[in-house]
């Protein structure tokens, strides 16, 4: 892209419609089978050229979900790897409008990292192939690769980095809420007792393909729900409130602490959202499959 041009990209949140932990690996990670769905809830990231070697990160809406803006931020970690991977004299000023809450099981940080890889590849005219971006993504985290694929939903295996896109044959709407306290992913995994019998994602995959909301609601599963509830009493309380208010099952995304309900239509989601505004949650949002 030309030196004068900026680039703004959406960085979407995901929810997990299925998550089974198939075993513990020798590298300390867990072998997963999970179905991720890209949603309409997005951060927005703007990339602008800067003098060679300079990288900076700013957040435009500091009152919302504050993220660390130092080198620990996955956006800057991704940008630094890209600087090292190629020989061009480039730099970037990056600004983020953050809407996705942290420690929420929505992969906000991972999505931001993927968006940084895609955005800087474009801004700096690097033309790195998708395979290289996937390799860098997997070196930075387990959930980043999903967001490099141009798909609404995928089965993710391995640590989560092996992505197989699947078809979504209809509209799906959800309302999500997160209690004041978030969940730390390593703590949730370390509370887990590995299952004797594994659940499979076939029913969720079939429901997404058919577009049938009732079938989807009947097949959602998350193995991490049990250990997460042991760690986060606020989440347990919020799940009970959500269930009573919306009169339907409540599910957790990723390692939490965001929980969600399935809605029949966009109108149903709008009504549920209004009802959820009275709950003890720091974040409430409609989410559509996107
Ligand atoms: O890879 P990512 O940074 O998302 O992982 C965060 C933490 O979650 C890991 O350090 C690990 O404790 C846990 N994790 C795991 N197995 C996975 C993915 C994550 O144990 N497949």
mmCIF file of N, CA, C and O and ligand atoms in Angstrom, residues 28-30 32 141-142 159 185-186 189, ligand 1:
data_model
loop_
_atom_site.group_PDB
_atom_site.id
_atom_site.type_symbol
_atom_site.label_atom_id
_atom_site.label_comp_id
_atom_site.label_asym_id
_atom_site.label_seq_id
_atom_site.Cartn_x
_atom_site.Cartn_y
_atom_site.Cartn_z
ATOM 1 N N UNK A 28 2.576 -29.865 27.478
ATOM 2 C CA UNK A 28 1.805 -29.163 28.508
ATOM 3 C C UNK A 28 0.467 -28.652 27.995
ATOM 4 O O UNK A 28 -0.428 -28.342 28.787
ATOM 5 N N UNK A 29 0.312 -28.540 26.674
ATOM 6 C CA UNK A 29 -0.967 -28.121 26.101
ATOM 7 C C UNK A 29 -1.934 -29.307 26.078
ATOM 8 O O UNK A 29 -1.530 -30.446 26.312
ATOM 9 N N UNK A 30 -3.184 -29.019 25.780
ATOM 10 C CA UNK A 30 -4.205 -30.061 25.685
ATOM 11 C C UNK A 30 -4.631 -30.242 24.235
ATOM 12 O O UNK A 30 -4.701 -29.273 23.479
ATOM 13 N N UNK A 32 -7.314 -30.675 21.575
ATOM 14 C CA UNK A 32 -8.698 -30.208 21.557
ATOM 15 C C UNK A 32 -9.447 -30.652 20.313
ATOM 16 O O UNK A 32 -8.846 -30.873 19.261
ATOM 17 N N UNK A 141 0.164 -18.436 19.645
ATOM 18 C CA UNK A 141 -0.980 -18.859 20.470
ATOM 19 C C UNK A 141 -1.805 -19.901 19.751
ATOM 20 O O UNK A 141 -1.551 -20.205 18.578
ATOM 21 N N UNK A 142 -2.812 -20.436 20.450
ATOM 22 C CA UNK A 142 -3.573 -21.575 19.922
ATOM 23 C C UNK A 142 -4.811 -21.170 19.121
ATOM 24 O O UNK A 142 -5.301 -21.939 18.306
ATOM 25 N N UNK A 159 -3.711 -28.158 19.228
ATOM 26 C CA UNK A 159 -3.841 -27.176 20.316
ATOM 27 C C UNK A 159 -5.017 -26.239 20.063
ATOM 28 O O UNK A 159 -5.372 -25.425 20.915
ATOM 29 N N UNK A 185 -7.203 -18.724 31.397
ATOM 30 C CA UNK A 185 -7.273 -20.019 30.690
ATOM 31 C C UNK A 185 -6.412 -21.118 31.337
ATOM 32 O O UNK A 185 -6.901 -22.236 31.538
ATOM 33 N N UNK A 186 -5.130 -20.850 31.682
ATOM 34 C CA UNK A 186 -4.328 -21.927 32.287
ATOM 35 C C UNK A 186 -4.948 -22.471 33.571
ATOM 36 O O UNK A 186 -4.903 -23.680 33.824
ATOM 37 N N UNK A 189 -7.823 -24.888 32.650
ATOM 38 C CA UNK A 189 -7.305 -26.184 32.172
ATOM 39 C C UNK A 189 -6.736 -27.001 33.334
ATOM 40 O O UNK A 189 -6.883 -28.222 33.369
HETATM 41 O O1 LIG B 1 -2.095 -20.834 23.301
HETATM 42 P P1 LIG B 1 -2.772 -19.898 24.241
HETATM 43 O O2 LIG B 1 -1.894 -18.733 24.609
HETATM 44 O O3 LIG B 1 -4.113 -19.467 23.819
HETATM 45 O O4 LIG B 1 -2.986 -20.739 25.565
HETATM 46 C C1 LIG B 1 -3.149 -20.169 26.831
HETATM 47 C C2 LIG B 1 -3.013 -21.258 27.879
HETATM 48 O O5 LIG B 1 -4.135 -22.136 27.817
HETATM 49 C C3 LIG B 1 -1.816 -22.166 27.698
HETATM 50 O O6 LIG B 1 -0.677 -21.643 28.320
HETATM 51 C C4 LIG B 1 -2.270 -23.449 28.357
HETATM 52 O O7 LIG B 1 -2.180 -23.352 29.757
HETATM 53 C C5 LIG B 1 -3.751 -23.480 28.030
HETATM 54 N N1 LIG B 1 -4.050 -24.264 26.806
HETATM 55 C C6 LIG B 1 -3.950 -25.655 26.850
HETATM 56 N N2 LIG B 1 -4.225 -26.380 25.726
HETATM 57 C C7 LIG B 1 -4.607 -25.775 24.591
HETATM 58 C C8 LIG B 1 -4.723 -24.369 24.529
HETATM 59 C C9 LIG B 1 -4.424 -23.647 25.667
HETATM 60 O O8 LIG B 1 -3.608 -26.229 27.886
HETATM 61 N N3 LIG B 1 -4.888 -26.511 23.526
#
